[in-house]
Amino acid sequence: MSESNKKEIRRIGVLTSGGDAPGMNAALRGVVRAGLYRKLQVFGIQRGYEGLLEGEISEMNAHSVSNIISRGGTVLLTARSKEFATPEGVRRGKAMAEIFKLDALVVIGGDGSFRGARDLHRAGMPVIGIPATIDNDVGCTDYTIGYDTAMNTVKEAIDRIKDTAYSHERCSVVEVMGRNAGYIALNCGIAGGAEACIIPEKDFDINEDIIKPILACRNAGKHHYIIIVAEGVGGSMEIAQQIKEITGITTNATILGHQQRGGSPTVRDRVAASLMGAKAVSLLAQGITGRVIAMKGESVVDLDIEEALEMKKDIDEHLIETSKILSLY
Ligand code: F6P
């Protein structure tokens, strides 16, 4: 870290941006409490970058974050700001932060939110990013806040759907969130004992990847089937229709939708979010900015924001292979 990147920071703003994720509140609490501990003033910004542009900014205290660690969603509210994606939006956002005399911003969100944070940093506004999205699709980190809670919600939904699929001897196609990534689908496919799991990272063939496994299971004596489809693949209704037409098995499709984003965060999300929030403040207290907090294995680390945004992570091929092996009846 060069000395030129360091400056004294006394007043910090914090916002949540993009799709909400369980654990965002725990991260906010981490930032506020660790900030107060280090004698910083912390300001909450409502509705993400939209609220920054509008100056919806007010000081927080220890009490402002009481009783929020167990709550899903984000008490700061969130938005996907189109205006902030433009150079003029970034200029106006920085100007508003200066009106409130904010020395730095903590941005809690996913990849899109980090691009806004990087643009602000390039424009001269010091920032730190904390990765939070149920999709786990941020390249620089092994883990994003909200991912574990969402997967547990999906796992419970699959278990319920499986009970009725078993009783009626049906096939159920379950579409799960993840934007263009298959992390939720793949892990929940394994956890839910799915017969097949279709993810955007891999091309699929309906006969090879869905029909054959279903028929192999049926011929081995099975009478209920779960097929997980990631939203990045989509078309779960059509896939269900094709399964029915080709196999004659009664098949329905369930799109789990936004229930996957809500709910009280799991222990993993609460702890990860708390550690990340505290780490962000520890950097700011040292005058270090332009960083993204990340998890590497079980460790909380920080990375240069420009480099972090260039990083890519691959889906785990071993997990894909294992999922196929274990689904063979
Ligand atoms: O990024 C989180 C996520 O829930 C994705 O899985 C999904 O594609 C998207 O957000 C949905 O966004 P919205 O709630 O704006 O429709």
mmCIF file of C-alpha atoms and ligand atoms in Angstrom:
data_model
loop_
_atom_site.group_PDB
_atom_site.id
_atom_site.type_symbol
_atom_site.label_atom_id
_atom_site.label_comp_id
_atom_site.label_asym_id
_atom_site.label_seq_id
_atom_site.Cartn_x
_atom_site.Cartn_y
_atom_site.Cartn_z
ATOM 1 C CA MET A 1 0.000 0.000 0.000
ATOM 2 C CA SER A 2 1.589 3.277 -1.098
ATOM 3 C CA GLU A 3 1.591 6.238 1.302
ATOM 4 C CA SER A 4 -0.293 8.260 -1.349
ATOM 5 C CA ASN A 5 -3.310 5.963 -0.873
ATOM 6 C CA LYS A 6 -3.422 6.839 2.802
ATOM 7 C CA LYS A 7 -5.276 9.743 4.330
ATOM 8 C CA GLU A 8 -6.855 10.399 7.691
ATOM 9 C CA ILE A 9 -10.442 9.204 7.811
ATOM 10 C CA ARG A 10 -12.873 10.412 10.442
ATOM 11 C CA ARG A 11 -16.325 10.361 8.806
ATOM 12 C CA ILE A 12 -17.455 7.335 6.813
ATOM 13 C CA GLY A 13 -20.628 6.668 4.830
ATOM 14 C CA VAL A 14 -22.068 3.178 4.388
ATOM 15 C CA LEU A 15 -24.605 1.955 1.849
ATOM 16 C CA THR A 16 -26.127 -1.297 0.610
ATOM 17 C CA SER A 17 -26.632 -1.640 -3.139
ATOM 18 C CA GLY A 18 -28.051 -4.051 -5.741
ATOM 19 C CA GLY A 19 -30.113 -7.102 -4.777
ATOM 20 C CA ASP A 20 -30.537 -7.426 -1.015
ATOM 21 C CA ALA A 21 -28.840 -10.377 0.678
ATOM 22 C CA PRO A 22 -29.352 -11.881 4.152
ATOM 23 C CA GLY A 23 -26.429 -10.672 6.262
ATOM 24 C CA MET A 24 -26.268 -7.157 4.807
ATOM 25 C CA ASN A 25 -27.619 -5.910 8.146
ATOM 26 C CA ALA A 26 -24.947 -7.841 10.032
ATOM 27 C CA ALA A 27 -22.288 -6.199 7.825
ATOM 28 C CA LEU A 28 -23.812 -2.772 8.455
ATOM 29 C CA ARG A 29 -23.810 -3.461 12.189
ATOM 30 C CA GLY A 30 -20.158 -4.533 11.930
ATOM 31 C CA VAL A 31 -19.229 -1.276 10.174
ATOM 32 C CA VAL A 32 -21.149 0.933 12.600
ATOM 33 C CA ARG A 33 -20.042 -0.752 15.823
ATOM 34 C CA ALA A 34 -16.387 -1.141 14.749
ATOM 35 C CA GLY A 35 -16.437 2.469 13.501
ATOM 36 C CA LEU A 36 -17.720 3.804 16.810
ATOM 37 C CA TYR A 37 -15.176 1.685 18.675
ATOM 38 C CA ARG A 38 -12.460 3.399 16.636
ATOM 39 C CA LYS A 39 -13.981 6.845 17.283
ATOM 40 C CA LEU A 40 -15.124 7.347 13.686
ATOM 41 C CA GLN A 41 -18.429 8.978 12.764
ATOM 42 C CA VAL A 42 -20.596 6.658 10.664
ATOM 43 C CA PHE A 43 -23.347 7.852 8.300
ATOM 44 C CA GLY A 44 -25.986 5.554 6.814
ATOM 45 C CA ILE A 45 -26.954 6.216 3.183
ATOM 46 C CA GLN A 46 -30.477 5.097 2.207
ATOM 47 C CA ARG A 47 -31.359 3.267 -1.054
ATOM 48 C CA GLY A 48 -27.808 2.638 -2.235
ATOM 49 C CA TYR A 49 -26.325 5.015 -4.802
ATOM 50 C CA GLU A 50 -29.795 6.511 -5.384
ATOM 51 C CA GLY A 51 -29.799 7.805 -1.811
ATOM 52 C CA LEU A 52 -26.243 9.074 -2.193
ATOM 53 C CA LEU A 53 -27.335 11.130 -5.212
ATOM 54 C CA GLU A 54 -30.317 12.474 -3.264
ATOM 55 C CA GLY A 55 -28.355 13.167 -0.073
ATOM 56 C CA GLU A 56 -30.440 10.699 2.006
ATOM 57 C CA ILE A 57 -27.653 10.495 4.562
ATOM 58 C CA SER A 58 -27.878 10.538 8.349
ATOM 59 C CA GLU A 59 -25.583 9.773 11.252
ATOM 60 C CA MET A 60 -25.841 6.355 12.905
ATOM 61 C CA ASN A 61 -25.101 5.375 16.485
ATOM 62 C CA ALA A 62 -24.716 2.087 18.342
ATOM 63 C CA HIS A 63 -28.476 1.971 18.892
ATOM 64 C CA SER A 64 -29.248 2.425 15.151
ATOM 65 C CA VAL A 65 -28.010 -1.110 14.548
ATOM 66 C CA SER A 66 -29.499 -2.769 17.635
ATOM 67 C CA ASN A 67 -31.504 -5.866 16.934
ATOM 68 C CA ILE A 68 -30.750 -6.027 13.197
ATOM 69 C CA ILE A 69 -28.195 -8.866 13.074
ATOM 70 C CA SER A 70 -30.984 -11.442 12.850
ATOM 71 C CA ARG A 71 -32.977 -9.617 10.157
ATOM 72 C CA GLY A 72 -32.857 -10.411 6.441
ATOM 73 C CA GLY A 73 -33.013 -7.672 3.793
ATOM 74 C CA THR A 74 -31.336 -4.351 4.508
ATOM 75 C CA VAL A 75 -32.562 -1.685 6.926
ATOM 76 C CA LEU A 76 -30.754 0.920 4.794
ATOM 77 C CA LEU A 77 -32.907 -0.147 1.820
ATOM 78 C CA THR A 78 -31.308 -0.806 -1.558
ATOM 79 C CA ALA A 79 -31.678 0.041 -5.240
ATOM 80 C CA ARG A 80 -30.116 -0.574 -8.616
ATOM 81 C CA SER A 81 -29.214 2.944 -9.765
ATOM 82 C CA LYS A 82 -29.132 3.573 -13.518
ATOM 83 C CA GLU A 83 -27.934 7.154 -13.067
ATOM 84 C CA PHE A 84 -24.934 6.105 -10.998
ATOM 85 C CA ALA A 85 -23.727 3.956 -13.903
ATOM 86 C CA THR A 86 -22.969 7.180 -15.844
ATOM 87 C CA PRO A 87 -19.921 9.491 -15.363
ATOM 88 C CA GLU A 88 -22.285 12.335 -14.465
ATOM 89 C CA GLY A 89 -23.915 10.160 -11.777
ATOM 90 C CA VAL A 90 -20.519 9.341 -10.271
ATOM 91 C CA ARG A 91 -19.548 13.035 -10.319
ATOM 92 C CA ARG A 92 -22.801 13.984 -8.560
ATOM 93 C CA GLY A 93 -22.378 11.159 -6.028
ATOM 94 C CA LYS A 94 -18.884 12.320 -5.114
ATOM 95 C CA ALA A 95 -20.087 15.918 -4.842
ATOM 96 C CA MET A 96 -22.877 14.845 -2.464
ATOM 97 C CA ALA A 97 -20.436 12.838 -0.321
ATOM 98 C CA GLU A 98 -18.332 16.007 -0.070
ATOM 99 C CA ILE A 99 -21.326 18.087 1.016
ATOM 100 C CA PHE A 100 -21.706 15.666 3.952
ATOM 101 C CA LYS A 101 -17.924 15.786 4.494
ATOM 102 C CA LEU A 102 -17.594 12.030 4.113
ATOM 103 C CA ASP A 103 -13.948 10.957 3.971
ATOM 104 C CA ALA A 104 -14.718 7.461 2.667
ATOM 105 C CA LEU A 105 -17.576 5.148 1.687
ATOM 106 C CA VAL A 106 -18.198 1.498 2.484
ATOM 107 C CA VAL A 107 -20.224 -0.179 -0.289
ATOM 108 C CA ILE A 108 -21.962 -3.446 0.618
ATOM 109 C CA GLY A 109 -23.119 -5.247 -2.535
ATOM 110 C CA GLY A 110 -22.191 -7.381 -5.530
ATOM 111 C CA ASP A 111 -20.143 -6.929 -8.704
ATOM 112 C CA GLY A 112 -22.309 -4.157 -10.171
ATOM 113 C CA SER A 113 -22.119 -2.193 -6.930
ATOM 114 C CA PHE A 114 -18.336 -2.631 -6.880
ATOM 115 C CA ARG A 115 -18.079 -1.137 -10.363
ATOM 116 C CA GLY A 116 -19.811 1.967 -9.003
ATOM 117 C CA ALA A 117 -17.413 1.952 -6.033
ATOM 118 C CA ARG A 118 -14.402 1.634 -8.340
ATOM 119 C CA ASP A 119 -15.631 4.551 -10.472
ATOM 120 C CA LEU A 120 -16.038 6.664 -7.335
ATOM 121 C CA HIS A 121 -12.549 5.712 -6.223
ATOM 122 C CA ARG A 122 -11.128 6.628 -9.618
ATOM 123 C CA ALA A 123 -12.912 9.970 -9.284
ATOM 124 C CA GLY A 124 -11.094 10.559 -5.994
ATOM 125 C CA MET A 125 -13.641 9.338 -3.425
ATOM 126 C CA PRO A 126 -11.997 6.726 -1.136
ATOM 127 C CA VAL A 127 -13.996 3.476 -0.914
ATOM 128 C CA ILE A 128 -13.998 -0.032 0.511
ATOM 129 C CA GLY A 129 -16.238 -2.803 -0.907
ATOM 130 C CA ILE A 130 -17.842 -5.645 1.052
ATOM 131 C CA PRO A 131 -19.165 -8.511 -1.127
ATOM 132 C CA ALA A 132 -22.826 -9.329 -0.515
ATOM 133 C CA THR A 133 -25.036 -11.216 -2.960
ATOM 134 C CA ILE A 134 -26.866 -14.526 -2.732
ATOM 135 C CA ASP A 135 -25.345 -15.508 -6.116
ATOM 136 C CA ASN A 136 -21.724 -15.897 -4.854
ATOM 137 C CA ASP A 137 -20.691 -14.635 -8.306
ATOM 138 C CA VAL A 138 -18.047 -12.085 -7.258
ATOM 139 C CA GLY A 139 -14.781 -13.266 -8.837
ATOM 140 C CA CYS A 140 -12.355 -12.028 -6.182
ATOM 141 C CA THR A 141 -13.878 -13.815 -3.194
ATOM 142 C CA ASP A 142 -14.606 -17.427 -2.322
ATOM 143 C CA TYR A 143 -17.692 -16.337 -0.428
ATOM 144 C CA THR A 144 -20.299 -13.574 -0.565
ATOM 145 C CA ILE A 145 -22.629 -12.549 2.255
ATOM 146 C CA GLY A 146 -26.100 -14.077 1.806
ATOM 147 C CA TYR A 147 -25.033 -17.147 -0.170
ATOM 148 C CA ASP A 148 -25.322 -19.618 2.714
ATOM 149 C CA THR A 149 -28.739 -18.383 3.828
ATOM 150 C CA ALA A 150 -30.094 -18.517 0.268
ATOM 151 C CA MET A 151 -28.779 -22.063 -0.196
ATOM 152 C CA ASN A 152 -30.427 -23.176 3.037
ATOM 153 C CA THR A 153 -33.710 -21.634 1.899
ATOM 154 C CA VAL A 154 -33.446 -23.478 -1.425
ATOM 155 C CA LYS A 155 -32.534 -26.725 0.333
ATOM 156 C CA GLU A 156 -35.676 -26.493 2.484
ATOM 157 C CA ALA A 157 -37.846 -25.785 -0.558
ATOM 158 C CA ILE A 158 -36.381 -28.776 -2.412
ATOM 159 C CA ASP A 159 -36.994 -31.031 0.602
ATOM 160 C CA ARG A 160 -40.654 -29.984 0.670
ATOM 161 C CA ILE A 161 -41.103 -30.379 -3.079
ATOM 162 C CA LYS A 162 -39.458 -33.791 -2.853
ATOM 163 C CA ASP A 163 -41.986 -35.005 -0.247
ATOM 164 C CA THR A 164 -44.870 -34.355 -2.592
ATOM 165 C CA ALA A 165 -42.980 -35.547 -5.704
ATOM 166 C CA TYR A 166 -42.349 -38.836 -3.858
ATOM 167 C CA SER A 167 -45.955 -39.231 -2.740
ATOM 168 C CA HIS A 168 -47.379 -38.611 -6.226
ATOM 169 C CA GLU A 169 -44.526 -40.329 -8.098
ATOM 170 C CA ARG A 170 -43.786 -37.183 -10.087
ATOM 171 C CA CYS A 171 -40.867 -35.273 -11.470
ATOM 172 C CA SER A 172 -40.266 -31.710 -10.247
ATOM 173 C CA VAL A 173 -38.161 -29.153 -12.040
ATOM 174 C CA VAL A 174 -36.976 -26.507 -9.570
ATOM 175 C CA GLU A 175 -35.561 -23.225 -10.904
ATOM 176 C CA VAL A 176 -33.207 -21.413 -8.533
ATOM 177 C CA MET A 177 -31.632 -17.945 -8.607
ATOM 178 C CA GLY A 178 -27.989 -17.135 -9.302
ATOM 179 C CA ARG A 179 -28.115 -14.711 -12.228
ATOM 180 C CA ASN A 180 -25.490 -16.068 -14.695
ATOM 181 C CA ALA A 181 -23.827 -18.351 -12.147
ATOM 182 C CA GLY A 182 -24.647 -21.900 -11.093
ATOM 183 C CA TYR A 183 -23.238 -21.918 -7.546
ATOM 184 C CA ILE A 184 -26.604 -22.055 -5.765
ATOM 185 C CA ALA A 185 -27.937 -24.632 -8.254
ATOM 186 C CA LEU A 186 -24.957 -26.966 -8.072
ATOM 187 C CA ASN A 187 -24.614 -27.000 -4.294
ATOM 188 C CA CYS A 188 -28.350 -27.268 -3.716
ATOM 189 C CA GLY A 189 -28.574 -30.006 -6.331
ATOM 190 C CA ILE A 190 -26.126 -32.032 -4.263
ATOM 191 C CA ALA A 191 -27.717 -31.081 -0.931
ATOM 192 C CA GLY A 192 -31.202 -31.851 -2.250
ATOM 193 C CA GLY A 193 -30.259 -35.173 -3.858
ATOM 194 C CA ALA A 194 -31.315 -34.033 -7.331
ATOM 195 C CA GLU A 195 -31.282 -36.427 -10.286
ATOM 196 C CA ALA A 196 -29.840 -33.711 -12.544
ATOM 197 C CA CYS A 197 -28.579 -30.190 -12.164
ATOM 198 C CA ILE A 198 -28.383 -27.800 -15.135
ATOM 199 C CA ILE A 199 -26.101 -24.767 -14.760
ATOM 200 C CA PRO A 200 -25.178 -21.939 -17.153
ATOM 201 C CA GLU A 201 -21.453 -22.759 -16.997
ATOM 202 C CA LYS A 202 -22.056 -26.037 -18.899
ATOM 203 C CA ASP A 203 -23.933 -26.654 -22.145
ATOM 204 C CA PHE A 204 -26.643 -29.240 -21.729
ATOM 205 C CA ASP A 205 -28.486 -31.704 -23.876
ATOM 206 C CA ILE A 206 -31.999 -32.552 -22.721
ATOM 207 C CA ASN A 207 -31.704 -36.238 -23.635
ATOM 208 C CA GLU A 208 -28.199 -36.827 -22.248
ATOM 209 C CA ASP A 209 -28.374 -34.660 -19.152
ATOM 210 C CA ILE A 210 -32.003 -34.951 -18.058
ATOM 211 C CA ILE A 211 -34.002 -37.689 -19.803
ATOM 212 C CA LYS A 212 -31.358 -40.430 -19.572
ATOM 213 C CA PRO A 213 -30.710 -39.929 -15.821
ATOM 214 C CA ILE A 214 -34.476 -39.914 -15.149
ATOM 215 C CA LEU A 215 -35.010 -43.133 -17.130
ATOM 216 C CA ALA A 216 -31.972 -44.793 -15.534
ATOM 217 C CA CYS A 217 -33.384 -43.997 -12.098
ATOM 218 C CA ARG A 218 -36.865 -45.181 -13.087
ATOM 219 C CA ASN A 219 -35.498 -48.461 -14.443
ATOM 220 C CA ALA A 220 -33.660 -48.958 -11.148
ATOM 221 C CA GLY A 221 -36.984 -48.638 -9.311
ATOM 222 C CA LYS A 222 -37.249 -44.951 -8.494
ATOM 223 C CA HIS A 223 -40.524 -43.066 -8.942
ATOM 224 C CA HIS A 224 -39.772 -39.445 -8.054
ATOM 225 C CA TYR A 225 -37.222 -37.104 -9.561
ATOM 226 C CA ILE A 226 -35.847 -33.640 -8.834
ATOM 227 C CA ILE A 227 -34.228 -31.607 -11.630
ATOM 228 C CA ILE A 228 -32.525 -28.346 -10.614
ATOM 229 C CA VAL A 229 -32.282 -25.619 -13.252
ATOM 230 C CA ALA A 230 -30.311 -22.437 -12.646
ATOM 231 C CA GLU A 231 -32.056 -19.206 -13.669
ATOM 232 C CA GLY A 232 -29.091 -18.447 -15.972
ATOM 233 C CA VAL A 233 -30.258 -21.450 -18.026
ATOM 234 C CA GLY A 234 -33.953 -20.675 -17.563
ATOM 235 C CA GLY A 235 -36.814 -22.306 -19.453
ATOM 236 C CA SER A 236 -37.828 -24.555 -16.554
ATOM 237 C CA MET A 237 -41.483 -24.647 -17.730
ATOM 238 C CA GLU A 238 -40.426 -25.829 -21.200
ATOM 239 C CA ILE A 239 -38.004 -28.366 -19.720
ATOM 240 C CA ALA A 240 -40.812 -29.771 -17.539
ATOM 241 C CA GLN A 241 -43.088 -29.982 -20.578
ATOM 242 C CA GLN A 242 -40.421 -31.851 -22.564
ATOM 243 C CA ILE A 243 -39.780 -34.318 -19.721
ATOM 244 C CA LYS A 244 -43.504 -35.061 -19.588
ATOM 245 C CA GLU A 245 -43.799 -35.488 -23.356
ATOM 246 C CA ILE A 246 -40.754 -37.722 -23.727
ATOM 247 C CA THR A 247 -41.074 -39.889 -20.591
ATOM 248 C CA GLY A 248 -44.793 -39.750 -19.844
ATOM 249 C CA ILE A 249 -43.953 -38.896 -16.214
ATOM 250 C CA THR A 250 -46.134 -36.191 -14.672
ATOM 251 C CA THR A 251 -43.796 -33.245 -14.307
ATOM 252 C CA ASN A 252 -44.259 -29.776 -12.871
ATOM 253 C CA ALA A 253 -41.987 -26.772 -12.566
ATOM 254 C CA THR A 254 -41.493 -24.469 -9.581
ATOM 255 C CA ILE A 255 -39.638 -21.180 -9.891
ATOM 256 C CA LEU A 256 -38.519 -20.412 -6.336
ATOM 257 C CA GLY A 257 -38.076 -16.685 -7.013
ATOM 258 C CA HIS A 258 -37.550 -13.978 -4.418
ATOM 259 C CA GLN A 259 -38.156 -16.114 -1.333
ATOM 260 C CA GLN A 260 -34.506 -17.094 -1.878
ATOM 261 C CA ARG A 261 -33.380 -13.557 -1.064
ATOM 262 C CA GLY A 262 -35.226 -13.182 2.235
ATOM 263 C CA GLY A 263 -35.049 -14.691 5.689
ATOM 264 C CA SER A 264 -32.961 -14.493 8.805
ATOM 265 C CA PRO A 265 -29.243 -14.964 8.004
ATOM 266 C CA THR A 266 -27.499 -18.178 8.997
ATOM 267 C CA VAL A 267 -24.640 -18.257 11.495
ATOM 268 C CA ARG A 268 -22.172 -18.415 8.613
ATOM 269 C CA ASP A 269 -23.577 -15.256 7.029
ATOM 270 C CA ARG A 270 -23.803 -13.357 10.322
ATOM 271 C CA VAL A 271 -20.214 -14.164 11.270
ATOM 272 C CA ALA A 272 -18.744 -13.570 7.785
ATOM 273 C CA ALA A 273 -20.616 -10.256 7.502
ATOM 274 C CA SER A 274 -19.546 -9.126 10.984
ATOM 275 C CA LEU A 275 -15.893 -9.948 10.275
ATOM 276 C CA MET A 276 -15.983 -8.227 6.890
ATOM 277 C CA GLY A 277 -17.621 -5.096 8.332
ATOM 278 C CA ALA A 278 -15.045 -4.888 11.105
ATOM 279 C CA LYS A 279 -12.182 -5.493 8.630
ATOM 280 C CA ALA A 280 -13.391 -2.658 6.391
ATOM 281 C CA VAL A 281 -13.310 -0.271 9.340
ATOM 282 C CA SER A 282 -9.922 -1.493 10.492
ATOM 283 C CA LEU A 283 -8.518 -0.574 7.042
ATOM 284 C CA LEU A 284 -10.227 2.812 7.066
ATOM 285 C CA ALA A 285 -8.877 3.566 10.542
ATOM 286 C CA GLN A 286 -5.392 3.022 9.089
ATOM 287 C CA GLY A 287 -6.251 5.348 6.189
ATOM 288 C CA ILE A 288 -6.272 2.469 3.690
ATOM 289 C CA THR A 289 -8.884 2.644 0.906
ATOM 290 C CA GLY A 290 -9.482 1.394 -2.636
ATOM 291 C CA ARG A 291 -9.839 -2.152 -1.326
ATOM 292 C CA VAL A 292 -12.386 -4.950 -1.535
ATOM 293 C CA ILE A 293 -12.843 -7.291 1.410
ATOM 294 C CA ALA A 294 -12.791 -10.948 0.380
ATOM 295 C CA MET A 295 -12.810 -14.439 1.862
ATOM 296 C CA LYS A 296 -9.981 -16.751 0.856
ATOM 297 C CA GLY A 297 -10.902 -20.074 2.409
ATOM 298 C CA GLU A 298 -11.839 -19.178 5.986
ATOM 299 C CA SER A 299 -9.677 -16.024 6.095
ATOM 300 C CA VAL A 300 -10.903 -12.462 5.619
ATOM 301 C CA VAL A 301 -8.462 -10.592 3.361
ATOM 302 C CA ASP A 302 -8.424 -7.346 1.366
ATOM 303 C CA LEU A 303 -7.544 -6.777 -2.294
ATOM 304 C CA ASP A 304 -6.934 -3.813 -4.564
ATOM 305 C CA ILE A 305 -10.321 -2.805 -6.007
ATOM 306 C CA GLU A 306 -9.052 -2.524 -9.615
ATOM 307 C CA GLU A 307 -7.429 -5.969 -9.467
ATOM 308 C CA ALA A 308 -10.391 -7.474 -7.607
ATOM 309 C CA LEU A 309 -12.791 -6.466 -10.363
ATOM 310 C CA GLU A 310 -10.656 -8.205 -12.995
ATOM 311 C CA MET A 311 -10.622 -11.500 -11.084
ATOM 312 C CA LYS A 312 -12.652 -14.484 -12.254
ATOM 313 C CA LYS A 313 -13.500 -17.693 -10.459
ATOM 314 C CA ASP A 314 -14.440 -20.990 -12.028
ATOM 315 C CA ILE A 315 -17.175 -23.357 -11.029
ATOM 316 C CA ASP A 316 -15.725 -26.369 -9.204
ATOM 317 C CA GLU A 317 -15.431 -29.214 -11.773
ATOM 318 C CA HIS A 318 -14.979 -31.745 -8.981
ATOM 319 C CA LEU A 319 -18.326 -30.670 -7.529
ATOM 320 C CA ILE A 320 -19.986 -31.112 -10.935
ATOM 321 C CA GLU A 321 -18.509 -34.603 -11.334
ATOM 322 C CA THR A 322 -19.430 -35.624 -7.802
ATOM 323 C CA SER A 323 -22.955 -34.330 -8.248
ATOM 324 C CA LYS A 324 -23.376 -36.582 -11.335
ATOM 325 C CA ILE A 325 -21.908 -39.638 -9.608
ATOM 326 C CA LEU A 326 -24.101 -39.254 -6.529
ATOM 327 C CA SER A 327 -27.298 -38.745 -8.486
ATOM 328 C CA LEU A 328 -26.983 -42.188 -10.105
ATOM 329 C CA TYR A 329 -29.551 -44.306 -8.375
HETATM 330 O O1 F6P B 1 -28.301 -10.867 -7.584
HETATM 331 C C1 F6P B 1 -29.294 -11.411 -6.785
HETATM 332 C C2 F6P B 1 -30.484 -11.786 -7.613
HETATM 333 O O2 F6P B 1 -31.473 -12.303 -6.752
HETATM 334 C C3 F6P B 1 -30.211 -12.748 -8.767
HETATM 335 O O3 F6P B 1 -30.124 -14.079 -8.348
HETATM 336 C C4 F6P B 1 -31.375 -12.467 -9.676
HETATM 337 O O4 F6P B 1 -31.025 -12.741 -11.009
HETATM 338 C C5 F6P B 1 -31.615 -10.993 -9.487
HETATM 339 O O5 F6P B 1 -31.011 -10.639 -8.249
HETATM 340 C C6 F6P B 1 -33.061 -10.581 -9.462
HETATM 341 O O6 F6P B 1 -33.115 -9.205 -9.353
HETATM 342 P P1 F6P B 1 -34.453 -8.398 -9.076
HETATM 343 O O7 F6P B 1 -34.875 -8.642 -7.654
HETATM 344 O O8 F6P B 1 -34.079 -6.974 -9.292
HETATM 345 O O9 F6P B 1 -35.464 -8.916 -10.013
#
